[in-house]
Structures are given as structure tokens and as C-alpha cells.
Short mmCIF file of C-alpha atoms and ligand atoms in Angstrom, two decimals:
data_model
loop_
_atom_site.label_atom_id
_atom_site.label_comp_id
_atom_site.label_asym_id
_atom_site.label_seq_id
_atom_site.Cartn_x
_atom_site.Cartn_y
_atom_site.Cartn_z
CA UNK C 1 26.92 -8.66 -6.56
CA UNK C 2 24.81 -5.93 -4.80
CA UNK C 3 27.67 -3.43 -5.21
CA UNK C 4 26.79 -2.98 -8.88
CA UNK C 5 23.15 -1.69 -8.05
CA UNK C 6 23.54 1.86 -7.76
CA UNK C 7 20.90 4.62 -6.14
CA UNK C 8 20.64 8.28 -6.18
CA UNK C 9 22.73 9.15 -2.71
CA UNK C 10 19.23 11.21 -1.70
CA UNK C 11 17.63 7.77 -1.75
CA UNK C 12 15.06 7.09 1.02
CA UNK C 13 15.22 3.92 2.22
CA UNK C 14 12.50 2.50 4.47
CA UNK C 15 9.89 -0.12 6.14
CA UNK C 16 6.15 0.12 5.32
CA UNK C 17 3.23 -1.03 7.40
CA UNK C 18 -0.72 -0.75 8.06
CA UNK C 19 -2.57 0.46 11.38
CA UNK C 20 -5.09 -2.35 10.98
CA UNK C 21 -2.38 -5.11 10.74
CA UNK C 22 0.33 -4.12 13.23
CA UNK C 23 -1.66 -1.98 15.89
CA UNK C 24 -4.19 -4.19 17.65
CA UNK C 25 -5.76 -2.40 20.40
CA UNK C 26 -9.21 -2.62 18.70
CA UNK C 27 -10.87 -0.92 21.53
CA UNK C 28 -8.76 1.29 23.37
CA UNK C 29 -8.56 4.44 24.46
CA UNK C 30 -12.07 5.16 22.71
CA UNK C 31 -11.31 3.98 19.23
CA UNK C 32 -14.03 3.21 17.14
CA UNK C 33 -15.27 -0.28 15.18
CA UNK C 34 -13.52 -0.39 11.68
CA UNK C 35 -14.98 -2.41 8.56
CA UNK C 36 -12.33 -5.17 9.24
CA UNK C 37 -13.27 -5.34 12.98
CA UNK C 38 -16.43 -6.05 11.70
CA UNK C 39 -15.39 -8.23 8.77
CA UNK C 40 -13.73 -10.09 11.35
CA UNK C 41 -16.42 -11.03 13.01
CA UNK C 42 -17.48 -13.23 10.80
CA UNK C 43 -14.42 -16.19 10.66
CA UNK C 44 -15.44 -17.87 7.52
CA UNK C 45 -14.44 -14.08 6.23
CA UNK C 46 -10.70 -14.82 7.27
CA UNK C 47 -8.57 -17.96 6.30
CA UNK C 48 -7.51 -18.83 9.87
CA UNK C 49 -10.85 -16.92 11.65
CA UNK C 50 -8.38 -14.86 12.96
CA UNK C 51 -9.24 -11.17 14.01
CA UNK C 52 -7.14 -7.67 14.53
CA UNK C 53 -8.05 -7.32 18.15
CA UNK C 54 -4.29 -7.66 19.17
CA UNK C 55 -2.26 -7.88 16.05
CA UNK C 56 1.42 -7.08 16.68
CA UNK C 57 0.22 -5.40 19.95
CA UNK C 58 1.83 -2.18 18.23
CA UNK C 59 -0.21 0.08 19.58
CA UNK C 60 1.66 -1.15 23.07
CA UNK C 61 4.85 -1.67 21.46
CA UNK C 62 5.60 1.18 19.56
CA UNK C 63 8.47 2.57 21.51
CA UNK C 64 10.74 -1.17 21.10
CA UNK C 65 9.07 -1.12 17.22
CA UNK C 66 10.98 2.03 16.40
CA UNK C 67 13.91 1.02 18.12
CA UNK C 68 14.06 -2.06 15.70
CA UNK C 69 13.20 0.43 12.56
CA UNK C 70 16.30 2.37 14.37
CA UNK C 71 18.48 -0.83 13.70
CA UNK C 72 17.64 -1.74 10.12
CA UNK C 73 19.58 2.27 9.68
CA UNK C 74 16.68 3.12 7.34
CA UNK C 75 15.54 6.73 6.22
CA UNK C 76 12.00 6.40 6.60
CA UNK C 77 9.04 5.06 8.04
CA UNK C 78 5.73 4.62 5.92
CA UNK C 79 2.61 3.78 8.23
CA UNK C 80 -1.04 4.22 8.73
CA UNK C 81 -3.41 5.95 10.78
CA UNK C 82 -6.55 4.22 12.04
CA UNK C 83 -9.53 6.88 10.85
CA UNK C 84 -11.94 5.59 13.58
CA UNK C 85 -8.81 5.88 16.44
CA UNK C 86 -8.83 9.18 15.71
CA UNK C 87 -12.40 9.80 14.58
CA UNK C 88 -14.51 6.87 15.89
CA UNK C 89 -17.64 7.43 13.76
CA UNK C 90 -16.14 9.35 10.75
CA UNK C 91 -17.57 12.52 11.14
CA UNK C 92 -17.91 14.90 14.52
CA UNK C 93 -16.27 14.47 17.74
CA UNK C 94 -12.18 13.73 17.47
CA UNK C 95 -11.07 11.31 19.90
CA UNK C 96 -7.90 13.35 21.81
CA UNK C 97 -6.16 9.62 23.09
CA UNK C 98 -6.39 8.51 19.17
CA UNK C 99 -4.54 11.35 18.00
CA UNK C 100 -1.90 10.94 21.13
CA UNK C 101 -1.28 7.83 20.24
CA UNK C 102 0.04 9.03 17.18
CA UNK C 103 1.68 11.95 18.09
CA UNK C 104 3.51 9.63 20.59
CA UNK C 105 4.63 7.64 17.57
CA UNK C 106 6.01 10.74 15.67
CA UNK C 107 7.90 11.88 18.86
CA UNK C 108 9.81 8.21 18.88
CA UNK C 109 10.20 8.65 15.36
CA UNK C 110 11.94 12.16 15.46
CA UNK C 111 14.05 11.26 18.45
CA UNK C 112 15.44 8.39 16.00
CA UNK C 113 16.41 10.75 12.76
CA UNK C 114 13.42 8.58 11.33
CA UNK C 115 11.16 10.42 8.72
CA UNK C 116 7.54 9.91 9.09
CA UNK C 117 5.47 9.01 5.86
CA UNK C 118 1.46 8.93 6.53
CA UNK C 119 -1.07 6.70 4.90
CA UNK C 120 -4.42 8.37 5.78
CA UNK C 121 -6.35 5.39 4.99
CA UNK C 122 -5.25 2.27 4.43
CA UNK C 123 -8.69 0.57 4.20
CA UNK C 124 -10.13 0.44 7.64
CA UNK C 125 -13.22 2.79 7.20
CA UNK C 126 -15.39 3.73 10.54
CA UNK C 127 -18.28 1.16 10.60
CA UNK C 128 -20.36 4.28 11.38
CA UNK C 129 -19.61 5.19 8.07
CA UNK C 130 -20.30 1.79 6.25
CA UNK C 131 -23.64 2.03 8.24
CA UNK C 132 -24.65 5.18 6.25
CA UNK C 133 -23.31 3.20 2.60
CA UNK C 134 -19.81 3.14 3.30
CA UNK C 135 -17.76 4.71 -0.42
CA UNK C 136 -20.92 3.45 -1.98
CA UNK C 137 -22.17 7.16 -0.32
CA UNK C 138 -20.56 9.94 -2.56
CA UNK C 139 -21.15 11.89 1.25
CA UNK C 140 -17.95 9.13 2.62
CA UNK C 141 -15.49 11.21 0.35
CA UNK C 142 -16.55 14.84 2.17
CA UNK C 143 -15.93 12.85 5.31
CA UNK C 144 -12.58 11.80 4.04
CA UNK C 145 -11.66 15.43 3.03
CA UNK C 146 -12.54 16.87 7.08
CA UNK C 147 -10.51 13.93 8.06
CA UNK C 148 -7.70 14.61 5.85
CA UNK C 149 -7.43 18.42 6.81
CA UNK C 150 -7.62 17.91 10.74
CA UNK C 151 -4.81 15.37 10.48
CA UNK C 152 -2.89 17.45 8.34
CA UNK C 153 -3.45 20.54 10.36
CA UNK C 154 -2.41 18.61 13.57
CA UNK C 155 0.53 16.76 12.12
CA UNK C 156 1.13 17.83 8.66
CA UNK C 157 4.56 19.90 9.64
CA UNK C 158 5.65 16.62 11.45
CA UNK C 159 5.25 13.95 8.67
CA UNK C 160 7.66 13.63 5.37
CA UNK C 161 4.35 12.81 3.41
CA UNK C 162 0.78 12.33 3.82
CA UNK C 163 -0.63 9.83 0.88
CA UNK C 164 -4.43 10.11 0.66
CA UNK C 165 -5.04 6.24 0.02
CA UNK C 166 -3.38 2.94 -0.16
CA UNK C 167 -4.29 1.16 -3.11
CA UNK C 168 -7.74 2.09 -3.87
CA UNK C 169 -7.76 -0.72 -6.75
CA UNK C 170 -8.56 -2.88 -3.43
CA UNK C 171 -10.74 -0.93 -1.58
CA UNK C 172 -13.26 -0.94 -4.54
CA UNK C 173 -12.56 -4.42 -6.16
CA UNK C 174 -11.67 -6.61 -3.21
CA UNK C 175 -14.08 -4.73 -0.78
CA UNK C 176 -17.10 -4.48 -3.03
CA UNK C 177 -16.31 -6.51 -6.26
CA UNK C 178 -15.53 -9.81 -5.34
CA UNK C 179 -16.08 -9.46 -1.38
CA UNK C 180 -12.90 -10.93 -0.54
CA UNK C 181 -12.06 -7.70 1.81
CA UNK C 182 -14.09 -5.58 3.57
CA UNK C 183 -16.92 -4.88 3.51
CA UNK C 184 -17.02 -8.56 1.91
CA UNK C 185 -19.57 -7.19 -0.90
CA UNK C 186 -19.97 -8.81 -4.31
CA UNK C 187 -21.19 -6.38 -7.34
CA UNK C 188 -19.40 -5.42 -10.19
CA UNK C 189 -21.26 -1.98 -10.55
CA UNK C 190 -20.91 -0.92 -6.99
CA UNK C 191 -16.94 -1.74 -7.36
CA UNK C 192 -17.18 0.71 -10.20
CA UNK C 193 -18.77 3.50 -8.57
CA UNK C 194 -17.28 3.15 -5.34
CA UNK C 195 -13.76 3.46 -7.56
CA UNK C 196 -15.26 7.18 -8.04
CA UNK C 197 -15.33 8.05 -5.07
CA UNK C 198 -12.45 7.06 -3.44
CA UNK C 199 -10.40 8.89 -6.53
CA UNK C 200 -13.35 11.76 -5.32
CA UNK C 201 -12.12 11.89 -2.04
CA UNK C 202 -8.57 11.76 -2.96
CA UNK C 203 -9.32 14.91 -5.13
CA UNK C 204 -11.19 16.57 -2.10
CA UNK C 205 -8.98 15.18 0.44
CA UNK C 206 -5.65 17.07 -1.72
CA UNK C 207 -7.50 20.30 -1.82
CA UNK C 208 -8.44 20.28 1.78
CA UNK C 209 -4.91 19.52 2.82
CA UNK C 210 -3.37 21.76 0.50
CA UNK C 211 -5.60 24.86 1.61
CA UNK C 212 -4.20 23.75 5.35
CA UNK C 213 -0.80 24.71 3.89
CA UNK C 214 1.46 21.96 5.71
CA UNK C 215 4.81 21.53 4.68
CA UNK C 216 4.23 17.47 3.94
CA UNK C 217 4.43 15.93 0.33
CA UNK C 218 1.04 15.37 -0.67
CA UNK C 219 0.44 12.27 -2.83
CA UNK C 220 -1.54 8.63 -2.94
CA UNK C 221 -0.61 4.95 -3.35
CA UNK C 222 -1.59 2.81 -6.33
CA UNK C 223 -1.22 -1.03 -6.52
CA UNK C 224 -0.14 -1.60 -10.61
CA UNK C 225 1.04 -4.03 -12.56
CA UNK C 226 1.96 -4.23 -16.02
CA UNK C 227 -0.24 -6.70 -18.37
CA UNK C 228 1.72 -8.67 -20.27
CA UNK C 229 0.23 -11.30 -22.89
CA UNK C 230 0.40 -14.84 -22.94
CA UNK C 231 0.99 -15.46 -25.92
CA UNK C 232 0.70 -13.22 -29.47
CA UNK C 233 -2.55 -14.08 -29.75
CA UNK C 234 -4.79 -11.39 -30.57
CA UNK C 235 -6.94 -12.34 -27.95
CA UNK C 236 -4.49 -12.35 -25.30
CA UNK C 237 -3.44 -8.97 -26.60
CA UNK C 238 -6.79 -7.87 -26.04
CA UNK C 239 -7.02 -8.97 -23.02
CA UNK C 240 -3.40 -7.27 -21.38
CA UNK C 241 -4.56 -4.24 -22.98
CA UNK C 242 -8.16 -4.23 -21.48
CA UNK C 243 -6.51 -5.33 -17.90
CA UNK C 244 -3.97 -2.52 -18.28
CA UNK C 245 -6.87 -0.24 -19.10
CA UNK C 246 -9.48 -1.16 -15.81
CA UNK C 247 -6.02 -1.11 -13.36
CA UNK C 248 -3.64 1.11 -14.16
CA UNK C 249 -5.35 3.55 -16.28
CA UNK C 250 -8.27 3.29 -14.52
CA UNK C 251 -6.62 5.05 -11.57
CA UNK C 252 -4.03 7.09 -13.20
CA UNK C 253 -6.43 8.67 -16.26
CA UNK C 254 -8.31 10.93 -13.73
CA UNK C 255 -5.53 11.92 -11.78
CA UNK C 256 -3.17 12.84 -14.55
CA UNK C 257 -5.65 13.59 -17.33
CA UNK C 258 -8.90 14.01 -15.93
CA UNK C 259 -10.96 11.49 -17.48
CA UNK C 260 -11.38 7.82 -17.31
CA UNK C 261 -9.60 5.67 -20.01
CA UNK C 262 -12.25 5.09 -22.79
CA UNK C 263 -11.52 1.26 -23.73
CA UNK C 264 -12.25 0.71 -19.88
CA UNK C 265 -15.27 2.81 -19.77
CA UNK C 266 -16.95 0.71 -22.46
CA UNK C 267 -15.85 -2.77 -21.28
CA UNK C 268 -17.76 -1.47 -18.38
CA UNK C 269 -20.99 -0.19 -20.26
CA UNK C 270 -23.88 0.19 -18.22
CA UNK C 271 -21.69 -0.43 -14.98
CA UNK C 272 -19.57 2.64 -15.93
CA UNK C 273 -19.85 5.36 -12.78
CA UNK C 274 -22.37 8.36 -12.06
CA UNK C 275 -20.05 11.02 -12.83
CA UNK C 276 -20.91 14.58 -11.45
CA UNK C 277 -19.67 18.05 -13.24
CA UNK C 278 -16.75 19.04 -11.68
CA UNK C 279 -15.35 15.61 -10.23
CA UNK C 280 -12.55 15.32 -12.71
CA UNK C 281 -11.91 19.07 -11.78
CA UNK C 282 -11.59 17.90 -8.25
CA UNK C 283 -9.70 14.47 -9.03
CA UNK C 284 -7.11 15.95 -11.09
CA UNK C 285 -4.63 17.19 -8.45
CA UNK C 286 -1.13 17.73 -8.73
CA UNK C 287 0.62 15.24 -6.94
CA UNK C 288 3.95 16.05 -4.68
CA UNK C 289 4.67 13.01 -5.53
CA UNK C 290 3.12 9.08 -6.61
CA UNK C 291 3.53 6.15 -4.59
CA UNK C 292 3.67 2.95 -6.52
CA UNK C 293 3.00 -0.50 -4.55
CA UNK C 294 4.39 -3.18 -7.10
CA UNK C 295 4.30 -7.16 -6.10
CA UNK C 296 3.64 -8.90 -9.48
CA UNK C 297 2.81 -8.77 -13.43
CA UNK C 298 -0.55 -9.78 -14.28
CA UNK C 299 -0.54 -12.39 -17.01
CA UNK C 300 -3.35 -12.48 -19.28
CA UNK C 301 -4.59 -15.67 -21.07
CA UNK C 302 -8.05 -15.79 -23.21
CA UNK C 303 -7.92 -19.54 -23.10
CA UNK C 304 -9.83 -22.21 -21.27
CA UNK C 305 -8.25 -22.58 -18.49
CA UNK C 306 -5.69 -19.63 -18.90
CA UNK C 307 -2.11 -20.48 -19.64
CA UNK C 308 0.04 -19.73 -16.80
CA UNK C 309 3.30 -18.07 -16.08
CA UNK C 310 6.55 -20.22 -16.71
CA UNK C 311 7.05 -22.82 -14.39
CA UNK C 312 10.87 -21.75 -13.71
CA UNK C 313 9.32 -18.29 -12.81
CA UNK C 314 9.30 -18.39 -8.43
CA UNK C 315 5.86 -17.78 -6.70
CA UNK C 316 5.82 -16.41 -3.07
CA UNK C 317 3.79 -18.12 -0.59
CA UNK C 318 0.66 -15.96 -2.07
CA UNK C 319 1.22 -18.01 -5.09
CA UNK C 320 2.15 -14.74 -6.99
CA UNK C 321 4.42 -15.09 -9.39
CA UNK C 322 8.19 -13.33 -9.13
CA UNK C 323 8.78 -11.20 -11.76
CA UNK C 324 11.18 -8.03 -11.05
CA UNK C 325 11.57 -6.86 -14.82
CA UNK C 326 7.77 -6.19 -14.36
CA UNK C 327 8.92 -3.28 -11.74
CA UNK C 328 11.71 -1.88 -14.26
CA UNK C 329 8.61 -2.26 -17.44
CA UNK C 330 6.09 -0.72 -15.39
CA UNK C 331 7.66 2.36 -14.36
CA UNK C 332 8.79 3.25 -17.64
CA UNK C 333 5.79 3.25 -19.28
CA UNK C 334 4.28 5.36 -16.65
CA UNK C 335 7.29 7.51 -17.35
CA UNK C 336 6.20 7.13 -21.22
CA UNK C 337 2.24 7.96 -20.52
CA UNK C 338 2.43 10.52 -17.44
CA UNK C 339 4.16 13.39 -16.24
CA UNK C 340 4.66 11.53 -13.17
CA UNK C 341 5.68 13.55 -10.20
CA UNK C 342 8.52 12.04 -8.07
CA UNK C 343 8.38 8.36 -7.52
CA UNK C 344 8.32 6.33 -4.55
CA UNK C 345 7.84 2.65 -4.34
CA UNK C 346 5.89 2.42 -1.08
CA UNK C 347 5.09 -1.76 -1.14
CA UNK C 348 7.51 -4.10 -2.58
CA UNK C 349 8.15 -7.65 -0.93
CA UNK C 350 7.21 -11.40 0.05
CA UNK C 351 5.00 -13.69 2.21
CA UNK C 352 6.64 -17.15 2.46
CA UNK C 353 6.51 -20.04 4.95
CA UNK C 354 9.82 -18.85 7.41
CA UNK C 355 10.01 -20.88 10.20
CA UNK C 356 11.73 -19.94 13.37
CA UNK C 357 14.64 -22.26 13.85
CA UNK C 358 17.22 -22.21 17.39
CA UNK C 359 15.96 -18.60 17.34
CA UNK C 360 16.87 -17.57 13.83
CA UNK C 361 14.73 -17.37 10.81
CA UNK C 362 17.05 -18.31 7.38
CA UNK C 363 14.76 -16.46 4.42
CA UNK C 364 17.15 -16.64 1.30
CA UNK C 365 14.16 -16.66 -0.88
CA UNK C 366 12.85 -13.21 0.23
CA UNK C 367 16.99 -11.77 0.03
CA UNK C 368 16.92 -12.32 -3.48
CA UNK C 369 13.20 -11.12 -4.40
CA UNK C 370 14.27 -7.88 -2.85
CA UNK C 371 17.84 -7.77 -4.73
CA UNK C 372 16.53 -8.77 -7.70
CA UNK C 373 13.89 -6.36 -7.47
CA UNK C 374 15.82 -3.05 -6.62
CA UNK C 375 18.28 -3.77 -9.07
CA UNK C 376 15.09 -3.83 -11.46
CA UNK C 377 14.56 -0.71 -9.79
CA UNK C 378 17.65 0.60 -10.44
CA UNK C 379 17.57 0.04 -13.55
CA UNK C 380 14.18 2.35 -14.25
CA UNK C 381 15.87 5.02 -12.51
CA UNK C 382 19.24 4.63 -15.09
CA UNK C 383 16.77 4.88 -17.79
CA UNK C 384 15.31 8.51 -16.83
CA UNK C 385 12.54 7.80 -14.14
CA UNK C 386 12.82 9.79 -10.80
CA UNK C 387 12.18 7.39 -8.11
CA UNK C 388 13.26 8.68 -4.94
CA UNK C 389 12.71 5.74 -2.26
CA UNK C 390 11.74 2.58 -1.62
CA UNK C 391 9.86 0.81 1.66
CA UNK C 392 10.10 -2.53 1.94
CA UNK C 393 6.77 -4.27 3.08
CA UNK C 394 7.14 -5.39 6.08
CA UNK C 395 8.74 -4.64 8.52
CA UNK C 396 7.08 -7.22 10.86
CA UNK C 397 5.01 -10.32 10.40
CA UNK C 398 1.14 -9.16 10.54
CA UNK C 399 -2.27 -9.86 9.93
CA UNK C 400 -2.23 -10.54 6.42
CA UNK C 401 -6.09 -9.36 5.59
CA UNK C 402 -8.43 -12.20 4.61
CA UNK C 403 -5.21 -14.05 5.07
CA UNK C 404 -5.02 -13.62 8.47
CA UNK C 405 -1.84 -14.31 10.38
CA UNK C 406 -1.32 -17.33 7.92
CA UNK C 407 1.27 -15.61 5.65
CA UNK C 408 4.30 -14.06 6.62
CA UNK C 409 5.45 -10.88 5.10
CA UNK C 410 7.51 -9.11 7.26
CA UNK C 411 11.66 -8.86 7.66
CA UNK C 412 11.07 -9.23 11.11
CA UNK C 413 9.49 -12.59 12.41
CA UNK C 414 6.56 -12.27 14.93
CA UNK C 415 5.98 -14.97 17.38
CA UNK C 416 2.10 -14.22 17.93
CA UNK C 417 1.76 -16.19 21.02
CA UNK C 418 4.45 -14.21 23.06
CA UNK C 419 5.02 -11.06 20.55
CA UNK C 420 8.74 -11.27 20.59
CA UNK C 421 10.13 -9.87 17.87
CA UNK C 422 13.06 -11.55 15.82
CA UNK C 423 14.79 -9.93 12.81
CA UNK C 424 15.03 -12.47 10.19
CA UNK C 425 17.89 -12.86 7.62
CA UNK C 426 16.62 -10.25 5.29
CA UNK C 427 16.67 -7.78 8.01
CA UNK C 428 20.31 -8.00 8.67
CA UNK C 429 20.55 -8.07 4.91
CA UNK C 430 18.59 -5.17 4.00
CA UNK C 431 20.37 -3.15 7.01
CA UNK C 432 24.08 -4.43 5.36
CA UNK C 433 22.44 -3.01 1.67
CA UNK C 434 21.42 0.11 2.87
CA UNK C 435 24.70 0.54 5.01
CA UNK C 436 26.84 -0.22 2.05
CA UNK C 437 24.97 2.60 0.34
CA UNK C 438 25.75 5.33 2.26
CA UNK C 439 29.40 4.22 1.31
CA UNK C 440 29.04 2.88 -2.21
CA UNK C 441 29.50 5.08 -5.49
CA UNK C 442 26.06 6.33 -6.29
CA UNK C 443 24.53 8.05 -9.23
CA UNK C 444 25.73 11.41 -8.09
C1 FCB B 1 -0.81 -4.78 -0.35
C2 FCB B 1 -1.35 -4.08 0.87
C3 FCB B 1 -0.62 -4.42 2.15
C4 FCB B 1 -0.24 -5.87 2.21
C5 FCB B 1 0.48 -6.27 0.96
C6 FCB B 1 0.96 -7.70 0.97
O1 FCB B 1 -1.82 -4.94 -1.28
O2 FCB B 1 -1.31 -2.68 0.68
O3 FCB B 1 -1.41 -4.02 3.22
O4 FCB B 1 -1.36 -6.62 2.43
O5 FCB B 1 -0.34 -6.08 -0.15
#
């Protein structure tokens, strides 16, 4: 059944993780307090009061980690680095052990044929930082730029790809709208404005790499959905288009066009950002290339209570619904409404409820959201767009944000008490996929 899906023979294939959920190590080596160490501290913040002080031990266990990325026979790597590891207030000193962690990591990487793809943040901010207003301080995105351009003069001629940020949709509407993440703060008009200047910093953070002159792709990672409507209703109409609009567009209008979509700006009205001369000038980069995270469709309901997705439509253990032909819809209306650089789908996957079982872990249901998913894929690259890899999220089990270690993610089952390691079903399913590849006719 799998033979039929068919991939550019260039196709990247790889794992994706975060520094905050895999590394642990929360104090070593001179590494600084993060947002989440501090969110942390506060258990009500975290399902299971669970913390990141030891993770997946990664930061211990990097050398067997890469050796089980070796196995899976994929491409690529895609992975974070900890800002306040390598910079533990944010601005001044660098921290030398930080940065040798990492450079470690690369070296295990490159002895392995395994390309390197950076995330430079993937929402763990220095608390020194947050002290002094966090990206509520337009000063955070300068910080972000120095940061940006020391890492990419250090390593930028040893990575595939640096992406400035992962998912900044979160960052300013889980971290400041609805305080679910860190910094666990609640206001709709700080969400806005901190929105600004993360896309700020991106801007500044591409120009400060680019004057480095590394040979890395330069690029950043949106979470996006398509909106679909409940029902024909106007309303609901209205609604998906609106969603649409503060998501997608919200991100991808200042990037690509240099302004902010106008039906958003106005459904935010006096919440709508302070805007400085110039920003769009900065914001509006060209990307090496765009990485798309993609996990579900929203589905948007004016009605009291809203109607909900069709029953015979899967949910993962997040309760998000399953929906693959979102993935195919999504990326060709980006292809419609952007001149979209190359593609890469840098998140796709599911949390569900594995259990361990006479030392195997049998997880048919997250074989068949990733099949179903990259033939979806597949089929937006048929139809003209240029998507050049995919990373599977995750590779292992980890800490799961305000989840904790409560939901399970990874293709590789963690055992939290003992850290052993065991590659579940889909592992030896998405190394057979990716083998048969290499063999199978592609597009070219
Ligand atoms: C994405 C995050 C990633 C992980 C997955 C499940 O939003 O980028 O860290 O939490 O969701």
C-alpha cells in the first residue's frame, strides 16, 4: 500500500525534537534558568507537576541517541539549542561548556552521515530575559539577533539549516494569551504585540545571520492549519476565514508581503500591535526555505456549543482530531497565496496512550497517522508544491510542555524511571518506509 506513495529521490527524511524536552541537565555545566524551568516551578502549571530537570537525560545520552537516529536510516536530524546553555542570561558572557555540548552533538552527527537542522529557539527564553519583559520588550528581539549571529558564526558551516523560531503562533498565544505555556500570562493585547516581535526578531535574527555569511539554509517554523467551516453557514464561514486570517496569515503576511492581513488587524482593533517604521522592512526576509509544523485542521463552529468534527474522524491522545487531507489543502493554498520558498514539514505526528508490553510497544494507530499523512503529503507535492523533507515528531517520548511526561509522542518509547530507550512499532516502520524509498520508483 505504501509503495504507491512516491517522493522526490532528494527527499530528506528525518526525526525532530526540542532542547527543553529531551535534554534535561537544567543546571549543568553553567546553563542558565529558562522560562519553563521557571514555569515549572510552579506544578499546578504542568498536568503531572512534572519538571525538565532530567527529561530524556539527553544531554548525557546524546552519543546512544544518535546511534538510534543512525538506525531509523534517516537523512536528517532537526533539534534545538537551549539559548540560556549557551548564553545563560541572554545577552553578554557565552558560556564555552554550552556551546561544547553542542558542538559534541554535531561531531556524532557528522560521524553518522546525519545532517544537522537547528532550531534557534524553540521557546525556552533566558529567565534573565523574561526578568527585563521577556518578547513583551521590543529590546528581547536585538538579543535574539546577537544570539542568532554567534551561533551561526560558530556553527553555521556545520548545520543543514538554522530556523529562527519554532512556531511563534505559541510563543505569543500560549505563552502570553491564554497562559497555558510559558511565561503562563493571560492578555490578549500582550499576545498581540509580543507576535511583533518575535516576527521582529526573526527579521533581525535573518539579517544578522545572513551578514555572517554561513553556508546553512536560513528559514523559520510555523504551526498552521487550514480553517475549514462547519457548516455553510455564513457565520461559520466567517469564522474559518477570520481564524485563517489571525494564524496563518497572521504569520505569513509580514514575511511574504510585509504587512499584517487587514481582516485580522481589525478583529483585533485597539489590541492591534505598536508597529515601528521599518519593521516590515526588517520582517520581510527571503526565506531559504519555510518550515511548516502541521498536526490538525481547525474546525470552526459559531454555534452554542460549537459543532464538532465527525465522530468517525480519529483523535490522538491530545484529543486533536486526524485529518491528513488538511496537510495536502493547506500546502496548496500556501502554494496559491505565497511564493513559498522550498518546503519542509518540520512537525508532523501523534501522542497516544502506548504501553510497553514483554518489551515491545504495538502503536498501529500512530503507523497509519503517519502513512496517511505523507501520502497526503505526497499528494501536495504531485500537484506542484516543492516540499523537500519531512521530520517526524518524535523521535523519543518527552516532556510534553504543560503536558508533562503524560503524553507520548515519540517513535521511540522512554521508560522515565530507568531511561532505556525502546523503538516502538512505528520506528521499525518508518525505518522499512524510508528504506523502501531509496529503492522505490520516485518522482525523478
Ligand atoms: C508542537 C511543538 C512540539 C511538540 C508538538 C507536539 O507544537 O513544536 O514541541 O510539543 O507540538
Amino acid at each position: 500500500m505504501t509503495d504507491s506513495i512516491r517522493f522526490p529521490a532528494t527527499f530528506t527524511w528525518g526525526v525532530a525534537t526540542s532542547a527543553f524536552q529531551i535534554e534535561g541537565a537544567a543546571t549543568a555545566d553553567g546553563k542558565g534558568p529558562s522560562i519553563w524551568d521557571t514555569f515549572c516551578r510552579d506544578p499546578a502549571n504542568i498536568i503531572d507537576g512534572s519538571n525538565g530537570d532530567v527529561a530524556c537525560d539527553h544531554y548525557h545520552r546524546y552519543l546512544d541517541d544518535v546511534d538510534l537516529i543512525a538506525s531509523l536510516g534517516v537523512d536528517a536530524y532537526r533539534f534545538s539549542m537551549a539559548w540560556s546553555r549557551v548564553q545563560p542570561l541572554g545577552s553578554g558572557a557565552w558560556n564555552e561548556p554550552g556551546f561544547d555540548f553542542y558542538d559534541r552533538l554535531l561531531d556524532a552527527l557528522a560521524a553518522k552521515g546525519i545532517a544537522a537542522h537547528l532550531t534557534l529557539y524553540h521557546w525556552d527564553l533566558p529567565q534573565a530575559l523574561q526578568d527585563a519583559g521577556g518578547w513583551l520588550n521590543r529590546d528581547t528581539a536585538h538579543r535574539f539577533a546577537d544570539y542568532a549571529a554567534e551561533v551561526s558564526r560558530r556553527f553555521g558551516d556545520r548545520v543543514a539549516s538554522i530556523a529562527t523560531h519554532n512556531e511563534p503562533w505559541c510563543s505569543a498565544n500560549l505563552g502570553y494569551g491564554n497562559g497555558q505555556f510559558a511565561p503562563g500570562v493571560a492578555d490578549a493585547k500582550a499576545a498581540i504585540q509580543v507576535s511583533h516581535h518575535l516576527l521582529l526578531s526573526h527579521g533581525l535574527a535573518m539579517s544578522a545571520m545572513r551578514a555572517v555569511g554561513a553556508a546553512a539554509k536560513l528559514g523559520i517554523v510555523l504551526n498552521q492549519w487550514t480553517a475549514d467551516p462547519a457548516t455553510d453557514s455564513a457565520a461559520d464561514h466567517a469564522l474559518a476565514e477570520l481564524e485563517y486570517a489571525r494564524s496563518v496569515q497572521w504569520f505569513m503576511d509580514p514575511i511574504f508581503k510585509g504587512s499584517y492581513p487587514a481582516l485580522a488587524l481589525r478583529a483585533h482593533g485597539a489590541n492591534a500591535p505598536v508597529v515601528h517604521d521599518g519593521d516590515f522592512a526588517a520582517i520581510c526576509q527571503p526565506l531559504d526555505f519555510l518550515g511548516v509544523n502541521y498536526y490538525f485542521r481547525a474546525f470552526c463552529s459559531a454555534e452554542t456549543p460549537p459543532r464538532q468534527p465527525p465522530e468517525a474522524h480519529a483523535r490522538t491522545d491530545m484529543g486533536w482530531e486526524v485529518y491528513p487531507r488538511g496537510l495536502t489543502e493547506l500546502l496548496l493554498k500556501l502554494h496559491r497565496e505565497y511564493p513559498l520558498p522550498p518546503v519542509y514539514i518540520t512537525e508532523n505526528g501523534m501522542a497516544s496512550a502506548d504501553r510497553i508490553e514483554a518489551g515491545a510497544v504495538s502503536d498501529a494507530a500512530r503507523i497509519d497517522y503517519v502513512r496517511t499523512h505523507l501520502s497526503a503529503l505526497a499528494e501536495a507535492i504531485a500537484q506542484g508544491v516543492d516540499v523537500r523533507g519531512y521530520f517526524l515528531w518524535s523521535l523519543l517520548d518527552n516532556f510534553e510542555w504543560n503536558s508533562g511526561y503524560a503524553k507520548r509522542f515519540g517513535i521511540v518509547y522512554v521508560d522515565y524511571a530507568t531511561q532505556q530507550r525502546t523503538p516502538k512499532a512505528s520506528a521499525r516502520w518508518y525505518r522499512d518506509f524510508i528504506a523502501q524509498r531509496r529503492g522505490a520508483p520516485t518522482l525523478d
